[in-house]
Each structure stands twice: as structure tokens, then as C-alpha cells.
Amino acid sequence: MNRQLKLLEYALAGLTRRKGKNVALLLVYAFTIAALGSVLFLTDALRSEARQTLDHAPEMVVQRISAGRHELIPRSYATTIAQLPGVRQATPRVWGYYYDALVRANFTLMGVTEPETQIKDLQGQLPAADNECAVGIGIADIFGATIGDSLVLVDAHGKNRVFAISGIFSAHSALLTHDLILMPEPALRAFFNLDPTVATDIAVSIANPREITTLAKKVRYHLPDTRPISRSEILHTYDSIFNWRSGMMFAVSVAALIAFCILAWDKATGISADEKREIGILKAVGWNTGDVMAIKFWEGLILSLSAFLIGTIAAWLHVFVLGAPALTPILKGWSVLFPPFSLQPVTDPYQILVLAFLTIAPYLACTLIPAWKTAVTAPEQAMRS
Amino acid sequence: MWRARLYLTATLCGILTLTALLMTGQQPNDSADKQQLVAAFGLTDLALFSEARYTRHPSQADLFTAFQDSPGAIDHFPSGSLVVPIPGSRTRSITVLKGER
């Protein structure tokens, strides 16, 4: 133990002698890990958010497909689906998109019926009259509107329709409701000029979750022009979007990993003449190869472990305290309405261990291999080189 | 040996800080309100990318209309490149019967 402490002391003294180079190396190394860690934390948190909240989405959504495209579905399909054994309820839903040319943003419009319970994340009331609507915080912010103000939207006939804002969803639920406008279903039908016999899709409530797959097959059998989407498929979509192979993860990870490879390659391609001379002198004064390797191991571990700790803590603060300002522009794309992040800091210990292994182990190997090559050569030759 | 002791203390503090930060997220959160919202209105997607319908509702987008509605298709919206196709979705949908024209 005492021997290892002395070796650690020697390694730290060696690193301090090359202070400038090692501090620069530590900063670049920590920055690379912070970039990788930020993406990891952000995608983990978003995936967890999706998994937790969308776990209460409809058990199955049935769309109609016509000519290879999503088409409005006849309401009579809901009656057919409701008659299938195991189906608790089949509710036709009306929703759609609206592009506002003034603010150049897309809104999601949804028709609602009065829910049985009070919505906790809604300030004000749900729309009760045909000229009322409830909006997400993003829409309220972009128009500078508050409860009681009027929202003017252009309907399918090109006429201006005025809706009084009866409620605004809280910022807490922005990740779900940021661009949402709720209005009574008859009002939305009139707004989109929809036939009363059709709906956008059908939300199906199923009593036994184990029957979802079987019921999806039955729906396809009885209504061949439909596409059932189960809740597990919805959750799977978000697992796919925010996994290691997702576009954003891939783009940032590859850039950071390439930077890390350059760093490690620079280290692996050889140690400096000073370091070679130092190893030669240590061998000449009686140190064996094992001692030299122990020193180099400690040097590598000090740098890589410090960089990992600094980088990971910085990534956590960047994502969960600052709201990931460096990654938001990548996610935001062309969206005018982008929800603010207030994500639950959920992290997967397995992924942290993978990150640690991917960043610490290669660096240690890159430090030890050239040091070992020098340590096994004759001290005189090492000093001369 | 002061350097070694200082380094070990600092590293231990770093490990404890990181562990504490990682543990904060493992506590049960306050998502009950959001779950109520999702259940009441049957929401199916996060309002993350609102620029196109297939990025606003990726779980509801069809995966077979070329160049327009498929997540991961070539398009001009930046988030289109972030939303990848669901693995296994590229199954053959048209069966070609050999010998028939």
C-alpha cells in the first residue's frame, strides 16, 4: 500500500513537471467526455420521459390507410372495433395540424370532450363553448397571450375564427403540450371542415394488455385498410429515436470519438524523448520494468480518471442544470416552437460504466504500450534515444 | 506524500459528487400530472419537433411513403435526420410472384 502511494506520489510529481502539456491534455480529454456524456444524459432523460408519460397513451391507435397514406377513418369502424371481444372502448378522435403563417409555426389541434377529472397541469378551464380553446405554454408565449385573450386562426374556408383562450397548460407539461391547441370536437370539425362521419383515427382501450397483439391482428382481419399502432410500438419508437444508433447520438458521438481517437493515437504513437530518457535513467538506477509500468499506469489513470470525473460532472450540469444549451440547436432544427427542458435527471448506470470503459481503458492502453516498449529496451539505448 | 494524499482526496470527492448527482434522478418523480394529461387526451407523442407532421408525431407516421412521411428519409427538415426508422420496419411489403407479369 505504502509502496503504491509512493509510486503515485512519483507519478504526480512527473505530471507536475510537464504541467502545461498535461493540463491541456486533461482539458481536451474532459471536453470530449463532456460532449459524449451530454448526449448520453439528454437522450437517456428524453427516453425515460417518453417511457414514463407515454406509458399512459391509448393501448392501440387505429389509422386508416388509403393509397399508401394516412386517411380519415369512418366513425363506423369504431363500432366494428368496439364489438371485438376484449375491447373496452373505441373512441374516434379528431386532430390535425395548422400552420400559422404569421409566426411560421406548426400547431397541433385536437378535439376534446370534457374529461371526467380536473386536469392538474391546466391553468384555467378546458374549452366548453365552440369559440373557446386551451393552449400550450409555447403558443401562449409566442402570441404573448393569457387566459381570456383571443386567438385568431384561419379555418378551412379561409375565414378568420376567433377563439377565447379558456386555459393554458403549465410549463411543467411543455414537453407534451407546447404546440397543442385543444378545442371542442364539433368546433374542430367545423374548423377543418370535416364530415361528421369521419375521424382522424380511433383510440382503442383494451382491458388486458396481453391481448393487444391479438386484437391488432383481428382489427387488420376485419378492417384490412387499417393500420393498428400499439402502445408498445409508440414506446419503441422513442426508444429507437434516442438510442445509441440514433441520428443525434451518432453524429455527436462519432465527432467526439474521432477527437478522442486522435488524442489517443497521438499518445500511442510514441512517448517523448524526455519521457524515454526518464525511463532509461530509472532503469539505470535499478528500477525494474514492473516499477516503470506501475508509474506509467498511475500517470494514465490519474489523467483519464480525472478527465472522466470532470467531463461527466460537467455533462450532468450542462444537461440538467443549464438545460443542454449546446445540444438544443441540434434538436431544435427548424422548429419555431421548441419546448424548454426541465428533464428528470435519469441516468442509466450501465451506460455510465460503458462511457467510463470506452474512455479510460483505451487511454490507459495507449499510455502503457509505448512505455512498455521503452522499458524493455536497454537503459543506455533508452537514454540515448 | 502530500500530492498523493491530495489527489486521492480530490478523486474520492469527485466520485462521491458524481454518484450523488447520478442518484438524484433515481428517486420517483412527479410525472403523475403528465400521465393524467396523456391518459385524458390520448396523447401519443412528445412535442419535441414541431416542424413536420412525421417529426411531431413519429409514432403515428407511416413508414412506407417514400421521401416524405418516413422518419429517416431524405428531406429538408433537420430533425428528419435525427429521427431514425424503427428497426425492422423495412420489411418487404410487395411480394413479387416469379413468372407472372
PDB file of C-alpha atoms in Angstrom, chain A residues 135-381:
ATOM      1  CA  VAL A 135     -53.416  26.181 -25.492  1.00  0.00           C
ATOM      2  CA  GLY A 136     -49.924  25.016 -24.636  1.00  0.00           C
ATOM      3  CA  ILE A 137     -47.466  27.383 -22.994  1.00  0.00           C
ATOM      4  CA  GLY A 138     -45.471  27.656 -26.249  1.00  0.00           C
ATOM      5  CA  ILE A 139     -48.440  29.092 -28.122  1.00  0.00           C
ATOM      6  CA  ALA A 140     -49.335  31.440 -25.256  1.00  0.00           C
ATOM      7  CA  ASP A 141     -45.718  32.670 -25.209  1.00  0.00           C
ATOM      8  CA  ILE A 142     -45.349  33.136 -28.970  1.00  0.00           C
ATOM      9  CA  PHE A 143     -48.506  35.271 -29.130  1.00  0.00           C
ATOM     10  CA  GLY A 144     -47.989  36.844 -25.715  1.00  0.00           C
ATOM     11  CA  ALA A 145     -51.473  35.650 -24.789  1.00  0.00           C
ATOM     12  CA  THR A 146     -53.024  34.993 -21.414  1.00  0.00           C
ATOM     13  CA  ILE A 147     -56.311  33.429 -20.259  1.00  0.00           C
ATOM     14  CA  GLY A 148     -59.234  35.449 -21.611  1.00  0.00           C
ATOM     15  CA  ASP A 149     -57.341  36.700 -24.677  1.00  0.00           C
ATOM     16  CA  SER A 150     -58.472  35.788 -28.162  1.00  0.00           C
ATOM     17  CA  LEU A 151     -56.650  33.588 -30.655  1.00  0.00           C
ATOM     18  CA  VAL A 152     -57.388  34.135 -34.328  1.00  0.00           C
ATOM     19  CA  LEU A 153     -56.964  31.132 -36.620  1.00  0.00           C
ATOM     20  CA  VAL A 154     -57.827  30.788 -40.305  1.00  0.00           C
ATOM     21  CA  ASP A 155     -60.199  27.877 -40.922  1.00  0.00           C
ATOM     22  CA  ALA A 156     -60.543  25.537 -43.913  1.00  0.00           C
ATOM     23  CA  HIS A 157     -62.762  28.083 -45.687  1.00  0.00           C
ATOM     24  CA  GLY A 158     -60.122  30.795 -45.328  1.00  0.00           C
ATOM     25  CA  LYS A 159     -62.173  32.696 -42.768  1.00  0.00           C
ATOM     26  CA  ASN A 160     -60.797  34.094 -39.530  1.00  0.00           C
ATOM     27  CA  ARG A 161     -62.162  32.366 -36.463  1.00  0.00           C
ATOM     28  CA  VAL A 162     -61.763  33.859 -33.025  1.00  0.00           C
ATOM     29  CA  PHE A 163     -61.262  31.547 -30.054  1.00  0.00           C
ATOM     30  CA  ALA A 164     -61.160  32.768 -26.476  1.00  0.00           C
ATOM     31  CA  ILE A 165     -58.327  31.164 -24.506  1.00  0.00           C
ATOM     32  CA  SER A 166     -60.018  29.397 -21.588  1.00  0.00           C
ATOM     33  CA  GLY A 167     -56.928  27.641 -20.260  1.00  0.00           C
ATOM     34  CA  ILE A 168     -53.146  27.386 -20.642  1.00  0.00           C
ATOM     35  CA  PHE A 169     -51.145  24.246 -19.953  1.00  0.00           C
ATOM     36  CA  SER A 170     -48.363  24.729 -17.425  1.00  0.00           C
ATOM     37  CA  ALA A 171     -44.684  24.815 -18.400  1.00  0.00           C
ATOM     38  CA  HIS A 172     -44.275  21.569 -16.446  1.00  0.00           C
ATOM     39  CA  SER A 173     -46.092  19.710 -19.225  1.00  0.00           C
ATOM     40  CA  ALA A 174     -44.445  21.630 -22.096  1.00  0.00           C
ATOM     41  CA  LEU A 175     -42.778  18.516 -23.470  1.00  0.00           C
ATOM     42  CA  LEU A 176     -46.282  17.180 -24.217  1.00  0.00           C
ATOM     43  CA  THR A 177     -48.410  20.252 -24.816  1.00  0.00           C
ATOM     44  CA  HIS A 178     -46.078  23.014 -26.049  1.00  0.00           C
ATOM     45  CA  ASP A 179     -47.704  23.364 -29.509  1.00  0.00           C
ATOM     46  CA  LEU A 180     -51.122  21.965 -28.598  1.00  0.00           C
ATOM     47  CA  ILE A 181     -54.464  23.705 -29.089  1.00  0.00           C
ATOM     48  CA  LEU A 182     -57.488  21.937 -27.652  1.00  0.00           C
ATOM     49  CA  MET A 183     -60.992  22.850 -28.717  1.00  0.00           C
ATOM     50  CA  PRO A 184     -64.379  21.107 -28.516  1.00  0.00           C
ATOM     51  CA  GLU A 185     -64.659  18.369 -31.119  1.00  0.00           C
ATOM     52  CA  PRO A 186     -67.628  19.929 -33.007  1.00  0.00           C
ATOM     53  CA  ALA A 187     -65.710  23.218 -33.204  1.00  0.00           C
ATOM     54  CA  LEU A 188     -62.626  21.462 -34.600  1.00  0.00           C
ATOM     55  CA  ARG A 189     -64.746  19.584 -37.156  1.00  0.00           C
ATOM     56  CA  ALA A 190     -66.206  22.880 -38.306  1.00  0.00           C
ATOM     57  CA  PHE A 191     -62.722  24.463 -38.348  1.00  0.00           C
ATOM     58  CA  PHE A 192     -61.218  21.691 -40.529  1.00  0.00           C
ATOM     59  CA  ASN A 193     -64.490  21.280 -42.484  1.00  0.00           C
ATOM     60  CA  LEU A 194     -64.600  17.582 -41.641  1.00  0.00           C
ATOM     61  CA  ASP A 195     -67.516  15.338 -42.454  1.00  0.00           C
ATOM     62  CA  PRO A 196     -69.314  14.196 -39.244  1.00  0.00           C
ATOM     63  CA  THR A 197     -68.998  10.549 -40.373  1.00  0.00           C
ATOM     64  CA  VAL A 198     -65.202  10.507 -40.283  1.00  0.00           C
ATOM     65  CA  ALA A 199     -62.447  10.907 -37.678  1.00  0.00           C
ATOM     66  CA  THR A 200     -58.655  11.241 -37.792  1.00  0.00           C
ATOM     67  CA  ASP A 201     -58.062   7.930 -36.034  1.00  0.00           C
ATOM     68  CA  ILE A 202     -59.568   5.684 -33.373  1.00  0.00           C
ATOM     69  CA  ALA A 203     -58.126   5.317 -29.860  1.00  0.00           C
ATOM     70  CA  VAL A 204     -58.811   1.820 -28.553  1.00  0.00           C
ATOM     71  CA  SER A 205     -58.867   0.973 -24.872  1.00  0.00           C
ATOM     72  CA  ILE A 206     -58.094  -2.691 -24.182  1.00  0.00           C
ATOM     73  CA  ALA A 207     -58.749  -4.320 -20.818  1.00  0.00           C
ATOM     74  CA  ASN A 208     -55.973  -6.923 -20.923  1.00  0.00           C
ATOM     75  CA  PRO A 209     -52.619  -5.600 -22.262  1.00  0.00           C
ATOM     76  CA  ARG A 210     -51.623  -9.162 -23.238  1.00  0.00           C
ATOM     77  CA  GLU A 211     -54.412  -9.179 -25.825  1.00  0.00           C
ATOM     78  CA  ILE A 212     -53.181  -6.084 -27.695  1.00  0.00           C
ATOM     79  CA  THR A 213     -51.256  -8.012 -30.363  1.00  0.00           C
ATOM     80  CA  THR A 214     -54.120 -10.440 -30.936  1.00  0.00           C
ATOM     81  CA  LEU A 215     -56.621  -7.592 -31.165  1.00  0.00           C
ATOM     82  CA  ALA A 216     -54.385  -5.727 -33.611  1.00  0.00           C
ATOM     83  CA  LYS A 217     -54.450  -8.816 -35.856  1.00  0.00           C
ATOM     84  CA  LYS A 218     -58.241  -9.025 -35.513  1.00  0.00           C
ATOM     85  CA  VAL A 219     -58.616  -5.353 -36.447  1.00  0.00           C
ATOM     86  CA  ARG A 220     -56.447  -5.922 -39.527  1.00  0.00           C
ATOM     87  CA  TYR A 221     -58.538  -9.004 -40.389  1.00  0.00           C
ATOM     88  CA  HIS A 222     -61.919  -7.278 -40.094  1.00  0.00           C
ATOM     89  CA  LEU A 223     -60.751  -3.899 -41.443  1.00  0.00           C
ATOM     90  CA  PRO A 224     -57.908  -4.624 -43.902  1.00  0.00           C
ATOM     91  CA  ASP A 225     -57.380  -0.968 -44.852  1.00  0.00           C
ATOM     92  CA  THR A 226     -56.369  -0.033 -41.302  1.00  0.00           C
ATOM     93  CA  ARG A 227     -53.037   0.238 -39.517  1.00  0.00           C
ATOM     94  CA  PRO A 228     -53.178  -0.510 -35.774  1.00  0.00           C
ATOM     95  CA  ILE A 229     -50.380   1.080 -33.719  1.00  0.00           C
ATOM     96  CA  SER A 230     -49.959  -0.455 -30.275  1.00  0.00           C
ATOM     97  CA  ARG A 231     -48.701   1.386 -27.196  1.00  0.00           C
ATOM     98  CA  SER A 232     -45.569  -0.759 -27.159  1.00  0.00           C
ATOM     99  CA  GLU A 233     -44.832   0.426 -30.725  1.00  0.00           C
ATOM    100  CA  ILE A 234     -45.228   4.045 -29.591  1.00  0.00           C
ATOM    101  CA  LEU A 235     -42.762   3.450 -26.745  1.00  0.00           C
ATOM    102  CA  HIS A 236     -40.444   1.519 -29.057  1.00  0.00           C
ATOM    103  CA  THR A 237     -40.389   4.499 -31.447  1.00  0.00           C
ATOM    104  CA  TYR A 238     -38.975   6.719 -28.706  1.00  0.00           C
ATOM    105  CA  ASP A 239     -36.510   4.044 -27.627  1.00  0.00           C
ATOM    106  CA  SER A 240     -35.312   3.947 -31.244  1.00  0.00           C
ATOM    107  CA  ILE A 241     -35.099   7.712 -31.680  1.00  0.00           C
ATOM    108  CA  PHE A 242     -32.981   8.196 -28.573  1.00  0.00           C
ATOM    109  CA  ASN A 243     -30.798   5.133 -28.578  1.00  0.00           C
ATOM    110  CA  TRP A 244     -27.071   4.845 -29.278  1.00  0.00           C
ATOM    111  CA  ARG A 245     -27.649   4.499 -33.000  1.00  0.00           C
ATOM    112  CA  SER A 246     -29.998   7.449 -33.331  1.00  0.00           C
ATOM    113  CA  GLY A 247     -29.032  10.267 -35.661  1.00  0.00           C
ATOM    114  CA  MET A 248     -28.176  12.808 -32.996  1.00  0.00           C
ATOM    115  CA  MET A 249     -26.333  10.345 -30.792  1.00  0.00           C
ATOM    116  CA  PHE A 250     -24.442   9.050 -33.786  1.00  0.00           C
ATOM    117  CA  ALA A 251     -23.444  12.489 -35.119  1.00  0.00           C
ATOM    118  CA  VAL A 252     -22.146  13.852 -31.820  1.00  0.00           C
ATOM    119  CA  SER A 253     -20.686  10.559 -30.606  1.00  0.00           C
ATOM    120  CA  VAL A 254     -18.741   9.980 -33.791  1.00  0.00           C
ATOM    121  CA  ALA A 255     -17.278  13.511 -33.704  1.00  0.00           C
ATOM    122  CA  ALA A 256     -16.292  13.102 -30.052  1.00  0.00           C
ATOM    123  CA  LEU A 257     -14.924   9.602 -30.565  1.00  0.00           C
ATOM    124  CA  ILE A 258     -12.825  10.727 -33.545  1.00  0.00           C
ATOM    125  CA  ALA A 259     -11.407  13.556 -31.413  1.00  0.00           C
ATOM    126  CA  PHE A 260     -10.671  11.022 -28.689  1.00  0.00           C
ATOM    127  CA  CYS A 261      -9.020   8.634 -31.176  1.00  0.00           C
ATOM    128  CA  ILE A 262      -6.729  11.436 -32.401  1.00  0.00           C
ATOM    129  CA  LEU A 263      -5.822  12.171 -28.793  1.00  0.00           C
ATOM    130  CA  ALA A 264      -5.160   8.509 -28.004  1.00  0.00           C
ATOM    131  CA  TRP A 265      -3.307   7.953 -31.298  1.00  0.00           C
ATOM    132  CA  ASP A 266      -1.006  10.855 -30.555  1.00  0.00           C
ATOM    133  CA  LYS A 267      -0.224   9.237 -27.235  1.00  0.00           C
ATOM    134  CA  ALA A 268       0.119   5.745 -28.655  1.00  0.00           C
ATOM    135  CA  THR A 269       2.465   6.630 -31.500  1.00  0.00           C
ATOM    136  CA  GLY A 270       5.274   7.192 -29.062  1.00  0.00           C
ATOM    137  CA  ILE A 271       6.433   8.874 -25.951  1.00  0.00           C
ATOM    138  CA  SER A 272       8.587  11.969 -25.981  1.00  0.00           C
ATOM    139  CA  ALA A 273      12.392  11.940 -25.841  1.00  0.00           C
ATOM    140  CA  ASP A 274      12.219  13.353 -22.299  1.00  0.00           C
ATOM    141  CA  GLU A 275       9.994  10.521 -21.138  1.00  0.00           C
ATOM    142  CA  LYS A 276      12.263   7.934 -22.814  1.00  0.00           C
ATOM    143  CA  ARG A 277      15.300   9.435 -21.104  1.00  0.00           C
ATOM    144  CA  GLU A 278      13.461   9.387 -17.767  1.00  0.00           C
ATOM    145  CA  ILE A 279      12.617   5.693 -18.184  1.00  0.00           C
ATOM    146  CA  GLY A 280      16.231   4.963 -19.179  1.00  0.00           C
ATOM    147  CA  ILE A 281      17.554   6.735 -16.054  1.00  0.00           C
ATOM    148  CA  LEU A 282      15.063   4.922 -13.795  1.00  0.00           C
ATOM    149  CA  LYS A 283      16.159   1.581 -15.266  1.00  0.00           C
ATOM    150  CA  ALA A 284      19.815   2.552 -14.897  1.00  0.00           C
ATOM    151  CA  VAL A 285      19.432   3.358 -11.198  1.00  0.00           C
ATOM    152  CA  GLY A 286      17.862  -0.007 -10.513  1.00  0.00           C
ATOM    153  CA  TRP A 287      14.104   0.256 -11.176  1.00  0.00           C
ATOM    154  CA  ASN A 288      12.704  -2.842 -12.815  1.00  0.00           C
ATOM    155  CA  THR A 289      10.237  -2.886 -15.737  1.00  0.00           C
ATOM    156  CA  GLY A 290       7.313  -3.543 -13.365  1.00  0.00           C
ATOM    157  CA  ASP A 291       8.027  -0.346 -11.388  1.00  0.00           C
ATOM    158  CA  VAL A 292       8.271   1.729 -14.568  1.00  0.00           C
ATOM    159  CA  MET A 293       4.993   0.247 -15.811  1.00  0.00           C
ATOM    160  CA  ALA A 294       3.360   0.984 -12.448  1.00  0.00           C
ATOM    161  CA  ILE A 295       4.419   4.642 -12.721  1.00  0.00           C
ATOM    162  CA  LYS A 296       3.049   4.890 -16.254  1.00  0.00           C
ATOM    163  CA  PHE A 297      -0.157   3.132 -15.188  1.00  0.00           C
ATOM    164  CA  TRP A 298      -0.667   5.664 -12.396  1.00  0.00           C
ATOM    165  CA  GLU A 299       0.043   8.574 -14.764  1.00  0.00           C
ATOM    166  CA  GLY A 300      -2.527   7.283 -17.264  1.00  0.00           C
ATOM    167  CA  LEU A 301      -5.098   6.559 -14.569  1.00  0.00           C
ATOM    168  CA  ILE A 302      -4.655   9.987 -12.926  1.00  0.00           C
ATOM    169  CA  LEU A 303      -5.275  11.763 -16.235  1.00  0.00           C
ATOM    170  CA  SER A 304      -8.076   9.561 -17.547  1.00  0.00           C
ATOM    171  CA  LEU A 305      -9.973   9.216 -14.257  1.00  0.00           C
ATOM    172  CA  SER A 306      -9.720  12.965 -13.558  1.00  0.00           C
ATOM    173  CA  ALA A 307     -10.895  13.750 -17.112  1.00  0.00           C
ATOM    174  CA  PHE A 308     -13.765  11.268 -16.749  1.00  0.00           C
ATOM    175  CA  LEU A 309     -14.930  12.755 -13.445  1.00  0.00           C
ATOM    176  CA  ILE A 310     -14.618  16.380 -14.652  1.00  0.00           C
ATOM    177  CA  GLY A 311     -16.240  15.583 -18.013  1.00  0.00           C
ATOM    178  CA  THR A 312     -19.143  13.575 -16.580  1.00  0.00           C
ATOM    179  CA  ILE A 313     -19.948  16.114 -13.842  1.00  0.00           C
ATOM    180  CA  ALA A 314     -19.750  18.928 -16.439  1.00  0.00           C
ATOM    181  CA  ALA A 315     -22.097  16.978 -18.746  1.00  0.00           C
ATOM    182  CA  TRP A 316     -24.610  16.451 -15.918  1.00  0.00           C
ATOM    183  CA  LEU A 317     -24.593  20.156 -15.032  1.00  0.00           C
ATOM    184  CA  HIS A 318     -24.845  21.102 -18.734  1.00  0.00           C
ATOM    185  CA  VAL A 319     -27.929  18.945 -19.328  1.00  0.00           C
ATOM    186  CA  PHE A 320     -29.836  19.052 -16.045  1.00  0.00           C
ATOM    187  CA  VAL A 321     -28.914  22.462 -14.637  1.00  0.00           C
ATOM    188  CA  LEU A 322     -28.330  24.589 -17.743  1.00  0.00           C
ATOM    189  CA  GLY A 323     -30.880  22.777 -19.958  1.00  0.00           C
ATOM    190  CA  ALA A 324     -28.383  21.485 -22.573  1.00  0.00           C
ATOM    191  CA  PRO A 325     -27.803  24.820 -24.397  1.00  0.00           C
ATOM    192  CA  ALA A 326     -25.101  23.286 -26.620  1.00  0.00           C
ATOM    193  CA  LEU A 327     -27.369  20.466 -27.827  1.00  0.00           C
ATOM    194  CA  THR A 328     -30.661  22.352 -28.102  1.00  0.00           C
ATOM    195  CA  PRO A 329     -29.861  23.905 -31.537  1.00  0.00           C
ATOM    196  CA  ILE A 330     -29.251  20.399 -32.929  1.00  0.00           C
ATOM    197  CA  LEU A 331     -32.575  19.152 -31.577  1.00  0.00           C
ATOM    198  CA  LYS A 332     -34.465  22.296 -32.415  1.00  0.00           C
ATOM    199  CA  GLY A 333     -33.887  22.134 -36.161  1.00  0.00           C
ATOM    200  CA  TRP A 334     -36.369  24.414 -37.878  1.00  0.00           C
ATOM    201  CA  SER A 335     -38.981  24.203 -35.161  1.00  0.00           C
ATOM    202  CA  VAL A 336     -40.233  27.638 -34.184  1.00  0.00           C
ATOM    203  CA  LEU A 337     -41.896  26.177 -31.128  1.00  0.00           C
ATOM    204  CA  PHE A 338     -39.434  24.200 -29.070  1.00  0.00           C
ATOM    205  CA  PRO A 339     -40.267  23.138 -25.522  1.00  0.00           C
ATOM    206  CA  PRO A 340     -37.939  24.181 -22.707  1.00  0.00           C
ATOM    207  CA  PHE A 341     -36.263  21.250 -20.999  1.00  0.00           C
ATOM    208  CA  SER A 342     -36.907  20.516 -17.375  1.00  0.00           C
ATOM    209  CA  LEU A 343     -35.929  16.903 -17.524  1.00  0.00           C
ATOM    210  CA  GLN A 344     -35.788  14.466 -14.656  1.00  0.00           C
ATOM    211  CA  PRO A 345     -32.072  13.622 -14.243  1.00  0.00           C
ATOM    212  CA  VAL A 346     -32.427   9.949 -15.006  1.00  0.00           C
ATOM    213  CA  THR A 347     -29.251   8.112 -15.969  1.00  0.00           C
ATOM    214  CA  ASP A 348     -28.553   4.517 -16.718  1.00  0.00           C
ATOM    215  CA  PRO A 349     -25.596   3.261 -14.593  1.00  0.00           C
ATOM    216  CA  TYR A 350     -24.797   0.714 -17.291  1.00  0.00           C
ATOM    217  CA  GLN A 351     -24.270   3.467 -19.868  1.00  0.00           C
ATOM    218  CA  ILE A 352     -22.068   5.424 -17.442  1.00  0.00           C
ATOM    219  CA  LEU A 353     -19.951   2.296 -16.988  1.00  0.00           C
ATOM    220  CA  VAL A 354     -19.766   1.874 -20.782  1.00  0.00           C
ATOM    221  CA  LEU A 355     -18.692   5.516 -21.130  1.00  0.00           C
ATOM    222  CA  ALA A 356     -16.046   5.014 -18.429  1.00  0.00           C
ATOM    223  CA  PHE A 357     -14.770   1.848 -20.066  1.00  0.00           C
ATOM    224  CA  LEU A 358     -14.694   3.386 -23.564  1.00  0.00           C
ATOM    225  CA  THR A 359     -12.737   6.431 -22.428  1.00  0.00           C
ATOM    226  CA  ILE A 360     -10.476   5.212 -19.606  1.00  0.00           C
ATOM    227  CA  ALA A 361      -9.394   1.766 -20.851  1.00  0.00           C
ATOM    228  CA  PRO A 362      -8.141   2.783 -24.348  1.00  0.00           C
ATOM    229  CA  TYR A 363      -6.221   5.722 -22.916  1.00  0.00           C
ATOM    230  CA  LEU A 364      -4.554   3.511 -20.313  1.00  0.00           C
ATOM    231  CA  ALA A 365      -3.621   1.026 -23.025  1.00  0.00           C
ATOM    232  CA  CYS A 366      -2.244   3.829 -25.213  1.00  0.00           C
ATOM    233  CA  THR A 367      -0.111   5.028 -22.302  1.00  0.00           C
ATOM    234  CA  LEU A 368       1.185   1.633 -21.233  1.00  0.00           C
ATOM    235  CA  ILE A 369       2.119   0.098 -24.603  1.00  0.00           C
ATOM    236  CA  PRO A 370       4.775   2.659 -25.705  1.00  0.00           C
ATOM    237  CA  ALA A 371       6.071   2.891 -22.111  1.00  0.00           C
ATOM    238  CA  TRP A 372       6.470  -0.889 -22.012  1.00  0.00           C
ATOM    239  CA  LYS A 373       8.335  -0.836 -25.356  1.00  0.00           C
ATOM    240  CA  THR A 374      10.811   1.696 -23.935  1.00  0.00           C
ATOM    241  CA  ALA A 375      11.051  -0.017 -20.554  1.00  0.00           C
ATOM    242  CA  VAL A 376      12.164  -3.344 -22.066  1.00  0.00           C
ATOM    243  CA  THR A 377      14.997  -1.739 -24.068  1.00  0.00           C
ATOM    244  CA  ALA A 378      18.469  -1.351 -22.563  1.00  0.00           C
ATOM    245  CA  PRO A 379      18.759   1.750 -20.295  1.00  0.00           C
ATOM    246  CA  GLU A 380      21.694   3.119 -22.305  1.00  0.00           C
ATOM    247  CA  GLN A 381      19.799   2.881 -25.578  1.00  0.00           C
TER     248      GLN A 381
END
